[in-house]
Structure formats: structure tokens, C-alpha cells
Amino acid sequence: MANLLLSPLEKMYILHGVRDDCRSDGRTNIDYRPMELETDVVSHASGSARLRLANTDILVGVKTEIDLPNNDQPGYGKLEFFVDCSANATPEFEGRGGEQLANSISNMMQKAYQSSDAFDLKQLCIFEGKQCWKLYIDILILECGGNLCDAVSLAVKAALYNTRLPSVKTALLDGGNVDLQLSDDPYDNKLLNVDLAPLLVTLCKIGDKFVVDPSAEEENCSVISLIVGATGNKTNYNIDNKKNESCTDSKCTTIVMNGSGSLAPKTLKNAIKQGIEAVQFLDQALGQALLRERRENVTMKKYSYGFLK
Amino acid sequence: MMAGNVSIRLASERVNPSVYSGAVLPRFYTPGEVISGMKDYMRGHGTYAEDDCLKASVAGVMQKVNKLICIRPLKNRYVGEIGDVVVGRVLEVQQRRWKIDTNSRLDSVLQLSSVNLPGGELRRRSVEDEQMMRQLLQEGDLISAEVQNVFSDGSLSLHTRSLKYGKLKQGILLKVFPSLIKRRKNHFHNLPCGISVIIGNNGYIWISPNVQDVTVQEQKDEIANSDLQPVNQTDRETMARIRNCIAALVTSKMMLDDTSITYAYEESLKYESVKSLLDPEAMLDVAFLTQHRIKEMTQE
């Protein structure tokens, strides 16, 4: 990411640490740093979330719009991801500096959400073949402290979970044109089903081992990183907390490799497996946090914490 | 195979990291706030004159020397003073000098003439020395140094002409606010837990395993090899613990010196696993207990 300089001996220290499963801050290779999440931070967005993972700060807003469905998918809605790298994160993002990174992240998210096993676009349909919802998911990267993709995917899922679509009161077909009437009542809305929405996990290969949630320094030490996207689990978002027996396995939706290195087929396979497992843990933690927050704010949010510390 | 540790907390569960120190808080000025009428005072750093008033241009506390009013900002870049110990990173190798990042507004300079040449020779620097500069220090290398001179534009000139300064080996660099560093006679500390810490005045803190016993005898090539030896597991854990302790003190905005770091380390020992110190509650607990011990010590 940012061109961080490290001395060869510092790199060696990190490398040995990963080998011995004891990283610079005492974490093992599979530990995440503590995260902080808040949903509904932007009052004029349909749904929003802010996630802070150590120094990585992500704000996601979801905007809804009515659009025409594609001809080949009349019963489906649309999702569009847009990533903006704020120049606050690093001065390199100024102007068009962050464009490449932004495009790669938005493409990755688009791919991860493409499968119907990951996100059911049918729920965005209003009138088959005529009208559908289009969700604009705007991702703002406010600070980079390593592990952007994981943080972005978590924040996006939280924002979608928080998204409220206004209820459609009536939809009349008037000579080929659809006449929609939306409810004025802000409480009369419908939530999305995002239980299966995918999460991304970055696995950084440092030495011979893979590391989850790399810090900026650790990212600098690795020649290749693998980003695995896998679907979430329904049981994690079950309000009643009933353990559903039909526990669905996470399905891999996207794999992206970053960096100049290469991987042997066997290592790749192991890494994907490790990534999917990590997604399950992440998804469980995210589900618990989101359910906790929903229980706190049964109807509407009382107090927004936002960026003040 | 794995039981990854993931914790996501909500903003409503946020821990307030501030620790009550008992000290009287000074008055804080915000940018644009009127400090006083212009006539009777002199305008110092962090202030500007507008509409016959003296106003603060930064957020901070007031410092008054006779008629001179300055506002010292709460958060700023490192402002160097001669004699300060700093930790810096080599950014560029130039003609007869290195450019060093020391967290100041301008990059600092390390002249070729103000380093010790290997072997401890004292002589004029020749053209060969100039060509060997990258072997001495290359881009990305970390050094500890002392501020030799402050130029009129505020940039610093450093020197490493003592055996305690020079290139840093394996370890962890931690960046904190320079205003949290307490000025002491000594900034090199060998902590009782067997770890050495360099608390740079510029807010860069270097944590490394204690290596003093190596330099005593042995042949030179063995010393060179010892740089590449992996740090053993216990040292590594202790270093991580110290790193997390310092991070805890910094989030609670406590001053850093060897005493506070040692106390924080000792208090943190009740948390068996080092990674649990990343938890905001544990961080606050460590900072609170450290503050308590410092207060007890000053009362005695």
C-alpha cells in the first residue's frame, strides 16, 4: 500500500516472529486486532457503518435508487460498489493517487457479491422487468493501518445489514410505465437479508506461513497475499439465537492474489481452506456485534458516537 | 485447526481511556480563540494578531514568559533541541549526508563527517568513504542519534559520534506523540526484564533485546553474525508486552519514561497472554494501575 520503509533487520524480526507464531504485538498468526463497529452513523444514508480496526478506518454508506433492471435479469436488483480513498489516509491518495487501489477493491467486492449464494439480488426487485432497487455502496477509506480488504468487507456487510428500504405501498402499471408510491413513514421499511453476504480475508504470506490481519509493517514484508472471499452463515444472524441444525458451510466466492510472489498449488489449497475458516470466525463475531447493536436500538438510534473519542 | 481470535465491539461499548491524574488541568485554547488585547503583550509561537486581539492559531495550552505569550500545541511534530536523543529512519543517501526522518516538520540531516567510521578510525572522510556510504547506512535503516545542531529553518543536524548511537538491529519501532516523552538525562534504558528501550525525544521508541553481553569479547565476525540470529521466544514475548504496555500508556495519554514503562510492564504481568493487552479494558487497567503507582511514589 503506502510506501513504508523498513530496515532489513526489522523485516527479519517480523519474519522470525511469524515463524515462531509470536508477532510484534503478541498475537499469533491467526488473531485479529480488536475492532470497533458502529452502524447508522450517517443519518441521510439508507444504511451506513463505520469500522475501525486498529488504525484502519472505514466508513460505508448505502444509497438506494430506483432503476430499470437489466434485460437479461428482469427479476433482479443491482448493486454498485464505489471506493474512495481519502487523502487523509496517506498523502499519496491525493488526486488520482488512490484510484488503482480503489478500483481493485471495488472490483473485488463486486465479484464477491455476484453469486446468488452470496447475496440474493431478487430481494431488490420491485416490479419484475420494470423497476428494481439499485444500491450504491460507497466505501470511504479514512485511514490505512493494514488489512484494508477485510475491514471493507466487514463494514459493507454491516452497512447492508443496517440498510432500510422504504416500503412500496402501491405499484400500478399504467400503459407500460410503472407508477410507484413509497411509504412516507420512516418506520415503515424493510430490511435486507444479508446473512449470507460474503466477507473477505487477507492472508499474507510471510516466510512460509500465512498471517491473518496483517499490520502495515507486516504487509510490507510479504511478497504475496491471497484474498479469499467466502459467504457468511445464516445462524450467526438469527435473532432468536436458536442454533439451527442446518448450519450451512461457507462457500468461497472470490479469490484474488496480490503481489509479485507465487504459490504452490498445495499451499494455495491450504490457504483457501484457512481463509474460509477465518471467514467463519469473522462472520460469527460480526453477527454477534450486529445483533447486540440491534437489540440496543430496537426502533431508531438514540445516540451516535461517530468519530469523537 | 484454528481458533482465531476475533473481537468486534460496538461504539457504545467504547472504553474511555482517560485516567484521572489528580493534577489541575490547564486552560485549553482552541484555534481562533481570543487570548488577550494586543497592546500589552508580545506575539509568540502559536498565536496571531487580528482585530487588535491576540488569538491562538493552534489548539493547546498557554505559556507566558513576562510579556511573551505562546500557545504550545497539544499535538505537534517533533521540535528538536540540541542534545536530544532521537530515533530516525534513513530516507535517502545523498552527497556526503543522509536524509533522516525524525518526525519533525523537515527531514533531518546526518553528515558523513558526524558518524563514526567502522573500526573507530578518526580521519578526514575520503572519496572512498563517500562511495561506501550505502554500506554504512542504507534507505530504510533505523538509527539512534543525537541532535547536534538546529538550523534556522528548524531542521536538525544529527550525529552518531558515540558508541551508544548508530544503526539499530532487530526490534520493534513504536511511534507515539513526541509531547508524551518525558525529558530525562538518559534515554537508553536496560529494563529489569532484560529488554532495552530507546525512548527517542522525537516520539519514536525502539524496543530491542538486551545485547550488552555480546559486545564484551568474541571475534568480530561472530558479533556480525549475532545480528542475524533470531530473537528467542521469551525475549520476543517480553518485547511484545512492553510494546503493548507503551501503547496502553499512550492511549491514556500518560507520560513515558523508564519508570512508567517498567511499572506498566509489572502491572501487566497479571495478564498472562500478551495479546489480551490489546483489549481496551486491559489497556485502561494497566494505565490506571501505573498512574496509581506513580502517584504513590511521588507522595513518598
Coordinates of C-alpha atoms in Angstrom, one line a residue:
Chain A
M1 CA 0.0 0.0 0.0
A2 CA 1.7 3.1 1.2
N3 CA 5.4 3.0 0.6
L4 CA 6.5 2.2 4.1
L5 CA 10.2 1.8 4.6
L6 CA 11.5 -1.0 6.8
S7 CA 15.1 -1.9 7.5
P8 CA 16.2 -5.4 6.6
L9 CA 16.7 -6.3 10.2
E10 CA 13.2 -5.2 11.1
K11 CA 11.9 -7.3 8.4
M12 CA 13.9 -10.2 9.7
Y13 CA 12.4 -9.7 13.2
I14 CA 8.9 -9.8 11.8
L15 CA 9.8 -12.9 9.7
H16 CA 11.1 -14.8 12.6
G17 CA 8.1 -13.7 14.7
V18 CA 5.7 -15.2 12.2
R19 CA 7.8 -18.4 12.0
D20 CA 7.6 -18.7 15.8
D21 CA 3.9 -17.8 15.9
C22 CA 4.5 -14.7 18.0
R23 CA 4.1 -11.4 16.3
S24 CA 5.3 -8.0 17.3
D25 CA 2.2 -7.2 19.3
G26 CA 1.9 -10.7 20.9
R27 CA -0.7 -12.0 18.5
T28 CA -0.5 -15.4 16.9
N29 CA -0.7 -15.8 13.2
I30 CA -4.5 -16.3 13.3
D31 CA -5.5 -13.5 15.6
Y32 CA -7.3 -10.3 14.6
R33 CA -6.8 -7.0 16.3
P34 CA -9.8 -5.7 18.2
M35 CA -12.3 -3.9 16.0
E36 CA -14.9 -1.3 16.7
L37 CA -18.1 -1.1 14.8
E38 CA -21.0 1.3 14.7
T39 CA -23.9 1.2 12.3
D40 CA -26.3 4.0 11.3
V41 CA -23.6 6.7 11.6
V42 CA -24.7 8.7 8.5
S43 CA -28.2 10.0 9.0
H44 CA -29.0 10.8 5.4
A45 CA -27.9 7.4 4.1
S46 CA -30.3 4.4 3.9
G47 CA -27.7 2.4 5.7
S48 CA -24.2 3.0 7.0
A49 CA -21.5 1.6 9.1
R50 CA -18.1 2.6 10.4
L51 CA -15.5 0.1 11.2
R52 CA -12.2 0.7 12.9
L53 CA -9.6 -2.0 13.0
A54 CA -6.5 -0.7 14.8
N55 CA -5.6 2.2 12.6
T56 CA -7.7 1.2 9.6
D57 CA -10.8 3.3 9.4
I58 CA -13.6 2.6 7.0
L59 CA -16.9 4.4 6.5
V60 CA -19.6 2.8 4.3
G61 CA -22.8 4.5 3.2
V62 CA -25.6 2.8 1.2
K63 CA -27.8 4.9 -1.0
T64 CA -30.9 3.5 -2.7
E65 CA -32.3 4.4 -6.0
I66 CA -35.0 3.1 -8.3
D67 CA -33.6 1.8 -11.6
L68 CA -34.6 -0.3 -14.6
P69 CA -33.5 -4.0 -14.3
N70 CA -31.2 -5.4 -16.9
N71 CA -33.0 -7.1 -19.8
D72 CA -31.4 -10.5 -19.1
Q73 CA -32.1 -10.4 -15.4
P74 CA -35.7 -8.9 -15.1
G75 CA -36.3 -10.1 -11.6
Y76 CA -33.0 -8.9 -10.1
G77 CA -31.9 -5.7 -8.5
K78 CA -28.5 -4.1 -8.8
L79 CA -25.5 -3.4 -6.5
E80 CA -22.8 -1.0 -7.2
F81 CA -19.6 -0.5 -5.2
F82 CA -17.6 2.6 -5.2
V83 CA -14.4 3.1 -3.2
D84 CA -12.9 6.4 -2.4
C85 CA -9.5 6.7 -0.8
S86 CA -9.4 9.8 1.3
A87 CA -6.1 11.7 1.1
N88 CA -6.3 11.8 4.9
A89 CA -5.2 8.2 4.9
T90 CA -1.9 8.9 3.1
P91 CA -0.8 11.9 1.0
E92 CA -0.3 9.5 -1.9
F93 CA -4.1 9.2 -2.3
E94 CA -4.3 12.8 -3.2
G95 CA -5.8 13.5 -6.7
R96 CA -5.9 10.2 -8.6
G97 CA -3.3 8.5 -6.4
G98 CA -5.6 6.1 -4.8
E99 CA -7.6 5.2 -7.9
Q100 CA -5.9 2.0 -8.7
L101 CA -6.3 0.7 -5.2
A102 CA -9.9 1.9 -5.1
N103 CA -10.8 0.1 -8.4
S104 CA -9.2 -3.1 -7.3
I105 CA -11.2 -3.1 -4.0
S106 CA -14.5 -2.3 -5.7
N107 CA -13.9 -5.0 -8.3
M108 CA -13.2 -7.4 -5.6
M109 CA -16.3 -6.6 -3.7
Q110 CA -18.4 -6.7 -6.9
K111 CA -17.1 -10.2 -7.6
A112 CA -17.6 -11.4 -4.1
Y113 CA -21.2 -10.3 -4.1
Q114 CA -22.0 -11.5 -7.6
S115 CA -23.0 -15.1 -6.7
S116 CA -26.7 -15.7 -5.8
D117 CA -25.4 -17.8 -2.9
A118 CA -23.7 -14.7 -1.5
F119 CA -26.3 -12.0 -2.0
D120 CA -29.8 -12.5 -3.2
L121 CA -30.5 -9.8 -5.7
K122 CA -34.1 -10.9 -6.1
Q123 CA -34.9 -9.1 -2.8
L124 CA -34.2 -5.8 -4.6
C125 CA -36.9 -6.4 -7.2
I126 CA -39.9 -4.1 -7.1
F127 CA -41.7 -4.9 -10.3
E128 CA -40.3 -7.6 -12.4
G129 CA -38.8 -6.4 -15.6
K130 CA -39.8 -2.8 -14.9
Q131 CA -38.4 -1.5 -11.7
C132 CA -35.8 -2.5 -9.1
W133 CA -33.8 -1.1 -6.4
K134 CA -30.2 -0.2 -7.1
L135 CA -27.9 0.0 -4.1
Y136 CA -25.0 2.3 -4.3
I137 CA -22.4 1.2 -1.7
D138 CA -20.0 4.0 -1.1
I139 CA -16.8 3.0 0.7
L140 CA -14.6 5.7 2.2
I141 CA -11.2 4.8 3.4
L142 CA -10.2 7.3 6.0
E143 CA -7.1 5.7 7.4
C144 CA -4.8 2.8 6.3
G145 CA -3.3 0.7 9.0
G146 CA -3.1 -2.6 7.1
N147 CA -5.7 -5.2 6.2
L148 CA -8.0 -2.9 4.2
C149 CA -10.0 -5.6 2.4
D150 CA -11.1 -7.4 5.5
A151 CA -12.2 -4.2 7.1
V152 CA -14.0 -3.0 4.0
S153 CA -15.9 -6.3 3.6
L154 CA -16.9 -6.2 7.3
A155 CA -18.1 -2.6 7.1
V156 CA -20.0 -3.3 3.9
K157 CA -21.9 -6.2 5.4
A158 CA -22.7 -4.2 8.5
A159 CA -23.9 -1.3 6.4
L160 CA -26.1 -3.6 4.3
Y161 CA -27.4 -5.2 7.4
N162 CA -28.4 -1.7 8.6
T163 CA -29.9 -0.7 5.2
R164 CA -33.7 0.1 5.3
L165 CA -35.5 0.1 2.0
P166 CA -38.7 2.2 2.1
S167 CA -41.8 0.0 1.7
V168 CA -43.6 0.2 -1.6
K169 CA -47.3 1.0 -1.0
T170 CA -48.6 0.5 -4.4
A171 CA -47.2 -0.2 -7.8
L172 CA -49.5 0.4 -10.7
L173 CA -48.8 -0.4 -14.3
D174 CA -50.0 2.5 -16.3
G175 CA -49.6 1.8 -20.0
G176 CA -46.1 0.4 -19.7
N177 CA -45.0 2.9 -17.1
V178 CA -44.8 1.9 -13.5
D179 CA -46.3 4.3 -11.0
L180 CA -44.8 3.7 -7.6
Q181 CA -46.0 5.0 -4.3
L182 CA -43.5 4.8 -1.5
S183 CA -44.3 5.0 2.2
D184 CA -43.6 8.3 3.8
D185 CA -43.3 6.8 7.3
P186 CA -39.6 6.3 8.1
Y187 CA -40.5 3.5 10.4
D188 CA -42.3 1.7 7.6
N189 CA -39.4 0.0 5.9
K190 CA -38.0 -3.3 5.1
L191 CA -34.6 -4.7 6.0
L192 CA -32.4 -6.6 3.7
N193 CA -31.4 -10.2 4.1
V194 CA -27.6 -10.1 4.2
D195 CA -27.0 -13.2 6.3
L196 CA -25.0 -14.8 3.5
A197 CA -23.2 -11.7 2.4
P198 CA -19.5 -12.6 1.9
L199 CA -16.5 -11.4 3.9
L200 CA -13.0 -11.1 2.6
V201 CA -10.0 -12.4 4.5
T202 CA -6.5 -11.3 3.5
L203 CA -3.9 -14.0 4.1
C204 CA -0.4 -12.6 3.9
K205 CA 2.4 -15.0 3.2
I206 CA 5.4 -14.1 5.3
G207 CA 8.2 -16.6 5.2
D208 CA 6.5 -20.0 4.8
K209 CA 3.4 -19.1 6.8
F210 CA 0.2 -17.3 6.3
V211 CA -0.8 -14.5 8.6
V212 CA -4.3 -13.1 9.1
D213 CA -5.0 -9.4 9.7
P214 CA -1.5 -8.1 8.8
S215 CA -0.4 -4.7 10.1
A216 CA 1.1 -2.2 7.6
E217 CA 4.6 -3.3 8.6
E218 CA 3.8 -7.0 8.0
E219 CA 2.2 -6.3 4.7
N220 CA 5.5 -4.7 3.7
C221 CA 7.3 -8.0 4.5
S222 CA 5.2 -10.3 2.3
V223 CA 5.7 -10.9 -1.3
I224 CA 2.3 -12.3 -1.9
S225 CA -1.0 -12.1 -0.3
L226 CA -4.2 -14.0 -1.0
I227 CA -7.6 -12.6 -0.5
V228 CA -10.3 -15.1 0.0
G229 CA -14.0 -14.2 0.0
A230 CA -16.5 -16.6 1.4
T231 CA -20.2 -16.4 2.2
G232 CA -21.5 -15.9 5.7
N233 CA -23.6 -18.1 7.8
K234 CA -27.3 -17.7 8.5
T235 CA -27.2 -18.9 12.1
N236 CA -24.9 -16.0 13.1
Y237 CA -27.7 -13.5 12.3
N238 CA -30.5 -15.4 13.9
I239 CA -32.3 -13.1 16.3
D240 CA -33.8 -15.8 18.4
N241 CA -30.3 -17.2 19.0
K242 CA -31.7 -20.7 18.2
K243 CA -29.0 -22.9 16.9
N244 CA -30.2 -24.0 13.5
E245 CA -29.1 -27.6 12.7
S246 CA -28.9 -26.9 9.0
C247 CA -25.7 -25.0 9.5
T248 CA -24.6 -24.1 6.0
D249 CA -20.9 -24.2 5.2
S250 CA -19.2 -21.1 3.9
K251 CA -18.8 -21.1 0.2
C252 CA -15.8 -19.5 -1.5
T253 CA -17.0 -16.7 -3.8
T254 CA -13.8 -15.0 -4.8
I255 CA -10.0 -15.4 -4.7
V256 CA -7.6 -12.7 -5.6
M257 CA -3.8 -12.8 -5.4
N258 CA -1.8 -9.7 -4.8
G259 CA 1.9 -9.2 -5.0
S260 CA 4.8 -10.4 -7.0
G261 CA 5.3 -13.8 -5.5
S262 CA 3.7 -17.1 -6.4
L263 CA 2.2 -20.1 -4.6
A264 CA 2.5 -23.8 -5.0
P265 CA -0.9 -25.5 -5.7
K266 CA -0.8 -27.3 -2.3
T267 CA -0.1 -24.1 -0.4
L268 CA -2.8 -22.3 -2.3
K269 CA -5.3 -25.0 -1.3
N270 CA -4.4 -24.9 2.3
A271 CA -4.5 -21.1 2.3
I272 CA -8.0 -21.1 0.8
K273 CA -9.1 -23.5 3.5
Q274 CA -7.6 -21.4 6.2
G275 CA -9.2 -18.3 4.7
I276 CA -12.7 -19.9 4.7
E277 CA -12.2 -20.9 8.3
A278 CA -11.2 -17.3 9.2
V279 CA -14.3 -16.0 7.4
Q280 CA -16.4 -18.2 9.6
F281 CA -14.9 -16.7 12.8
L282 CA -15.2 -13.2 11.4
D283 CA -18.8 -13.7 10.4
Q284 CA -19.7 -15.1 13.8
A285 CA -18.1 -12.1 15.6
L286 CA -19.8 -9.7 13.2
G287 CA -23.1 -11.4 13.6
Q288 CA -22.9 -11.1 17.4
A289 CA -22.0 -7.5 17.3
L290 CA -24.7 -6.6 14.9
L291 CA -27.4 -8.5 16.8
R292 CA -26.2 -6.8 20.0
E293 CA -26.5 -3.4 18.4
R294 CA -29.9 -4.1 17.0
R295 CA -31.1 -5.2 20.4
E296 CA -29.9 -1.9 21.9
N297 CA -31.6 0.2 19.3
V298 CA -34.9 -1.5 18.8
T299 CA -36.6 1.1 16.7
M300 CA -34.3 4.1 15.9
K301 CA -31.0 5.0 17.1
K302 CA -30.8 7.3 20.1
Y303 CA -27.2 8.4 20.2
S304 CA -24.5 8.4 17.6
Y305 CA -20.9 8.0 18.8
G306 CA -19.3 8.6 15.4
F307 CA -15.7 9.8 15.4
L308 CA -15.5 11.6 18.7
K309 CA -13.3 9.9 21.2
Chain B
M1 CA -7.1 -26.5 13.2
M2 CA -7.5 -22.9 14.3
A3 CA -9.5 -20.9 16.8
G4 CA -8.9 -17.4 15.6
N5 CA -9.5 -14.7 18.0
V6 CA -11.8 -12.0 16.6
S7 CA -13.4 -9.4 18.8
I8 CA -15.8 -6.8 17.4
R9 CA -17.1 -4.3 19.9
L10 CA -19.7 -1.7 19.4
A11 CA -19.1 2.1 19.6
S12 CA -21.5 2.1 22.5
E13 CA -19.2 -0.2 24.4
R14 CA -16.2 2.0 23.8
V15 CA -13.9 2.4 26.8
N16 CA -13.0 5.9 27.9
P17 CA -9.2 5.6 28.1
S18 CA -8.6 8.7 30.2
V19 CA -7.0 8.2 33.6
Y20 CA -7.6 10.7 36.3
S21 CA -4.2 12.1 37.3
G22 CA -5.3 14.5 40.1
A23 CA -3.4 17.3 38.5
V24 CA -5.2 20.6 37.9
L25 CA -5.9 20.8 34.2
P26 CA -4.6 23.9 32.5
R27 CA -6.9 26.1 30.3
F28 CA -7.1 24.9 26.7
Y29 CA -7.2 27.3 23.9
T30 CA -8.7 26.5 20.5
P31 CA -7.6 28.0 17.2
G32 CA -9.1 31.4 16.7
E33 CA -9.8 31.9 20.4
V34 CA -9.0 35.4 21.8
I35 CA -6.2 35.3 24.3
S36 CA -6.0 38.9 25.2
G37 CA -6.0 42.5 24.0
M38 CA -3.0 43.1 21.7
K39 CA -1.4 46.2 23.4
D40 CA 0.2 44.8 26.5
Y41 CA 1.5 41.5 25.1
M42 CA 4.1 40.2 22.7
R43 CA 3.1 37.7 20.0
G44 CA 4.8 34.3 20.3
H45 CA 4.5 30.9 18.6
G46 CA 1.1 29.6 18.0
T47 CA -0.6 32.9 18.1
Y48 CA -1.6 35.6 15.6
A49 CA -3.0 39.1 15.7
E50 CA -6.3 40.0 14.4
D51 CA -8.8 42.9 15.1
D52 CA -6.5 44.3 17.8
C53 CA -6.6 40.9 19.6
L54 CA -4.1 38.2 20.2
K55 CA -5.6 34.8 19.0
A56 CA -4.5 31.2 19.2
S57 CA -3.6 29.6 15.9
V58 CA -3.3 26.1 17.4
A59 CA -5.1 24.0 20.0
G60 CA -3.1 23.9 23.1
V61 CA -2.1 25.5 26.4
M62 CA -0.7 28.9 27.1
Q63 CA 2.8 29.6 28.1
K64 CA 3.7 33.0 29.3
V65 CA 7.1 34.5 29.8
N66 CA 6.9 38.0 31.1
K67 CA 5.1 39.7 28.2
L68 CA 5.6 37.0 25.6
I69 CA 2.6 34.7 25.0
C70 CA 3.0 31.4 23.3
I71 CA 0.4 28.6 22.7
R72 CA 2.0 25.2 23.0
P73 CA 0.1 22.8 20.8
L74 CA -1.2 19.5 22.2
K75 CA -0.3 17.5 19.2
N76 CA 2.6 18.5 17.0
R77 CA 5.6 17.3 15.2
Y78 CA 8.9 17.0 16.9
V79 CA 10.6 20.2 17.6
G80 CA 14.3 19.4 18.2
E81 CA 16.7 20.7 20.7
I82 CA 20.4 20.3 20.8
G83 CA 21.4 17.2 22.8
D84 CA 18.1 15.3 22.3
V85 CA 18.3 11.6 21.7
V86 CA 16.3 10.7 18.6
V87 CA 15.4 7.5 16.7
G88 CA 15.2 8.0 13.0
R89 CA 14.9 6.3 9.7
V90 CA 17.2 6.8 6.7
L91 CA 15.1 8.1 3.8
E92 CA 17.8 8.9 1.3
V93 CA 21.5 8.7 0.7
Q94 CA 22.9 11.9 -0.7
Q95 CA 26.2 13.6 -1.3
R96 CA 28.1 13.3 2.0
R97 CA 25.0 13.0 4.0
W98 CA 21.9 11.0 4.8
K99 CA 18.4 12.3 5.0
I100 CA 16.7 11.1 8.1
D101 CA 13.0 11.0 9.1
T102 CA 12.8 12.1 12.7
N103 CA 9.1 13.0 12.8
S104 CA 10.0 16.7 12.5
R105 CA 8.5 19.1 10.0
L106 CA 11.6 18.9 7.8
D107 CA 13.8 15.9 7.2
S108 CA 16.9 15.9 9.4
V109 CA 20.5 15.6 8.1
L110 CA 23.2 13.2 9.2
Q111 CA 26.5 14.3 7.7
L112 CA 29.1 11.8 6.8
S113 CA 31.5 13.7 8.9
S114 CA 29.4 13.2 12.0
V115 CA 29.3 9.4 12.1
N116 CA 31.9 7.1 13.5
L117 CA 33.6 5.1 10.7
P118 CA 33.7 1.3 11.3
G119 CA 36.8 0.4 13.2
G120 CA 36.7 3.6 15.1
E121 CA 39.2 5.4 13.0
L122 CA 39.4 9.2 13.2
R123 CA 40.4 10.8 9.9
R124 CA 39.2 13.0 7.2
R125 CA 36.5 11.4 5.1
S126 CA 37.9 10.5 1.7
V127 CA 36.1 9.9 -1.6
E128 CA 36.2 6.2 -0.8
D129 CA 34.2 6.8 2.3
E130 CA 31.7 8.7 0.3
Q131 CA 31.3 5.7 -2.0
M132 CA 30.9 3.4 0.9
M133 CA 28.1 5.4 2.4
R134 CA 25.3 3.0 1.4
Q135 CA 27.2 0.1 3.1
L136 CA 27.2 2.1 6.3
L137 CA 23.5 3.1 6.3
Q138 CA 21.0 2.4 3.5
E139 CA 17.5 3.5 2.9
G140 CA 15.1 2.2 5.5
D141 CA 17.7 1.6 8.2
L142 CA 16.9 2.8 11.6
I143 CA 19.4 4.7 13.7
S144 CA 19.6 6.3 17.1
A145 CA 21.4 9.6 17.1
E146 CA 21.8 12.9 19.0
V147 CA 20.8 16.3 17.8
Q148 CA 24.0 18.2 17.0
N149 CA 22.6 21.4 15.7
V150 CA 19.3 23.1 14.9
F151 CA 19.3 25.1 11.7
S152 CA 17.4 28.4 11.4
D153 CA 14.6 26.7 9.5
G154 CA 14.1 24.3 12.3
S155 CA 15.6 21.3 10.5
L156 CA 18.0 19.2 12.6
S157 CA 21.5 18.0 12.1
L158 CA 22.3 14.8 13.8
H159 CA 25.4 13.0 14.9
T160 CA 26.2 9.4 16.0
R161 CA 29.7 10.0 17.3
S162 CA 29.4 7.8 20.3
L163 CA 29.3 4.0 20.6
K164 CA 25.8 4.1 22.0
Y165 CA 24.4 5.7 18.9
G166 CA 24.3 4.2 15.4
K167 CA 22.4 1.6 13.4
L168 CA 19.7 -0.3 15.2
K169 CA 19.4 -4.1 14.8
Q170 CA 16.4 -6.3 15.3
G171 CA 13.5 -4.9 17.3
I172 CA 10.2 -3.1 17.2
L173 CA 9.7 0.6 16.4
L174 CA 6.7 2.3 18.0
K175 CA 5.6 5.8 17.1
V176 CA 4.0 7.9 19.7
F177 CA 3.3 11.6 20.2
P178 CA 6.5 13.4 20.9
S179 CA 4.8 15.5 23.6
L180 CA 4.3 12.3 25.7
I181 CA 8.0 11.8 26.0
K182 CA 9.5 12.9 29.3
R183 CA 12.8 14.6 29.0
R184 CA 15.4 12.7 31.0
K185 CA 19.2 12.6 31.4
N186 CA 19.2 9.2 29.9
H187 CA 17.0 7.9 27.1
F188 CA 18.7 4.5 26.8
H189 CA 17.3 2.0 29.3
N190 CA 18.0 -1.6 30.0
L191 CA 14.8 -2.6 31.7
P192 CA 15.0 -5.2 34.5
C193 CA 13.0 -7.6 32.3
G194 CA 16.0 -7.9 30.0
I195 CA 14.9 -5.7 27.3
S196 CA 16.5 -2.4 26.2
V197 CA 14.4 0.5 25.2
I198 CA 15.4 3.7 23.5
I199 CA 12.9 6.4 24.2
G200 CA 13.6 8.9 21.4
N201 CA 12.7 12.5 22.2
N202 CA 11.0 12.6 18.8
G203 CA 8.4 10.1 19.8
Y204 CA 10.0 7.1 18.2
I205 CA 10.6 4.3 20.7
W206 CA 12.8 1.4 19.9
I207 CA 12.4 -1.9 21.7
S208 CA 15.1 -4.5 21.3
P209 CA 16.5 -7.4 23.1
N210 CA 19.4 -6.6 25.5
V211 CA 22.7 -7.2 23.7
Q212 CA 25.3 -5.8 26.0
D213 CA 26.8 -9.1 26.9
V214 CA 27.7 -9.8 23.2
T215 CA 30.0 -6.8 22.8
V216 CA 32.3 -7.8 25.5
Q217 CA 34.7 -10.2 23.8
E218 CA 34.4 -12.7 20.9
Q219 CA 35.7 -12.2 17.4
K220 CA 34.2 -9.6 15.2
D221 CA 32.6 -11.9 12.7
E222 CA 30.7 -13.6 15.5
I223 CA 29.3 -10.2 16.5
A224 CA 28.2 -9.6 13.0
N225 CA 26.5 -13.0 12.9
S226 CA 24.7 -12.3 16.2
D227 CA 22.7 -9.6 14.4
L228 CA 21.1 -12.2 12.2
Q229 CA 20.3 -14.7 15.0
P230 CA 16.6 -15.0 15.7
V231 CA 15.5 -13.4 18.9
N232 CA 14.4 -16.1 21.4
Q233 CA 10.8 -16.7 22.2
T234 CA 10.9 -15.3 25.8
D235 CA 12.5 -12.1 24.7
R236 CA 10.1 -11.8 21.9
E237 CA 7.1 -12.1 24.2
T238 CA 8.6 -9.6 26.7
M239 CA 9.2 -7.1 23.8
A240 CA 5.6 -7.5 22.6
R241 CA 4.4 -7.0 26.2
I242 CA 6.4 -3.8 26.5
R243 CA 5.1 -2.6 23.1
N244 CA 1.5 -3.2 24.2
C245 CA 2.2 -1.5 27.6
I246 CA 3.6 1.6 26.0
A247 CA 0.6 1.6 23.6
A248 CA -1.7 1.4 26.6
L249 CA 0.0 4.3 28.3
V250 CA -0.2 6.3 25.1
T251 CA -3.9 5.7 24.6
S252 CA -4.4 7.0 28.2
K253 CA -2.1 10.0 27.3
M254 CA 0.4 9.3 30.1
M255 CA 4.0 10.5 30.0
L256 CA 6.6 7.9 29.0
D257 CA 9.9 7.3 30.8
D258 CA 11.6 4.3 32.1
T259 CA 9.7 4.4 35.4
S260 CA 6.3 4.4 33.8
I261 CA 7.2 1.8 31.3
T262 CA 8.6 -0.5 34.0
Y263 CA 5.6 0.0 36.2
A264 CA 3.2 -0.7 33.3
Y265 CA 5.2 -3.8 32.5
E266 CA 5.0 -5.1 36.1
E267 CA 1.3 -4.3 36.3
S268 CA 0.6 -6.0 33.0
L269 CA 2.1 -9.3 34.2
K270 CA -1.3 -10.3 35.7
Y271 CA -2.5 -10.7 32.1
E272 CA -0.9 -13.9 31.2
S273 CA -1.2 -13.7 27.4
V274 CA 0.4 -10.7 25.8
K275 CA -2.3 -10.4 23.1
S276 CA -5.0 -9.8 25.8
L277 CA -3.3 -6.4 26.4
L278 CA -4.7 -5.3 23.0
D279 CA -8.1 -5.2 24.6
P280 CA -9.2 -1.7 25.5
E281 CA -10.3 -2.7 29.0
A282 CA -6.9 -4.3 29.8
M283 CA -5.1 -1.3 28.4
L284 CA -7.1 1.0 30.7
D285 CA -6.5 -1.2 33.6
V286 CA -2.7 -1.2 33.1
A287 CA -2.6 2.5 32.6
F288 CA -4.7 3.1 35.7
L289 CA -2.6 0.9 37.9
T290 CA 0.6 2.6 36.6
Q291 CA -0.8 6.0 37.3
H292 CA -1.7 4.9 40.8
R293 CA 1.8 3.6 41.5
I294 CA 3.4 6.8 40.1
K295 CA 1.2 8.9 42.3
E296 CA 2.2 6.7 45.3
M297 CA 5.8 7.1 44.5
T298 CA 5.6 10.9 44.2
Q299 CA 3.9 11.2 47.5
E300 CA 6.6 9.4 49.4

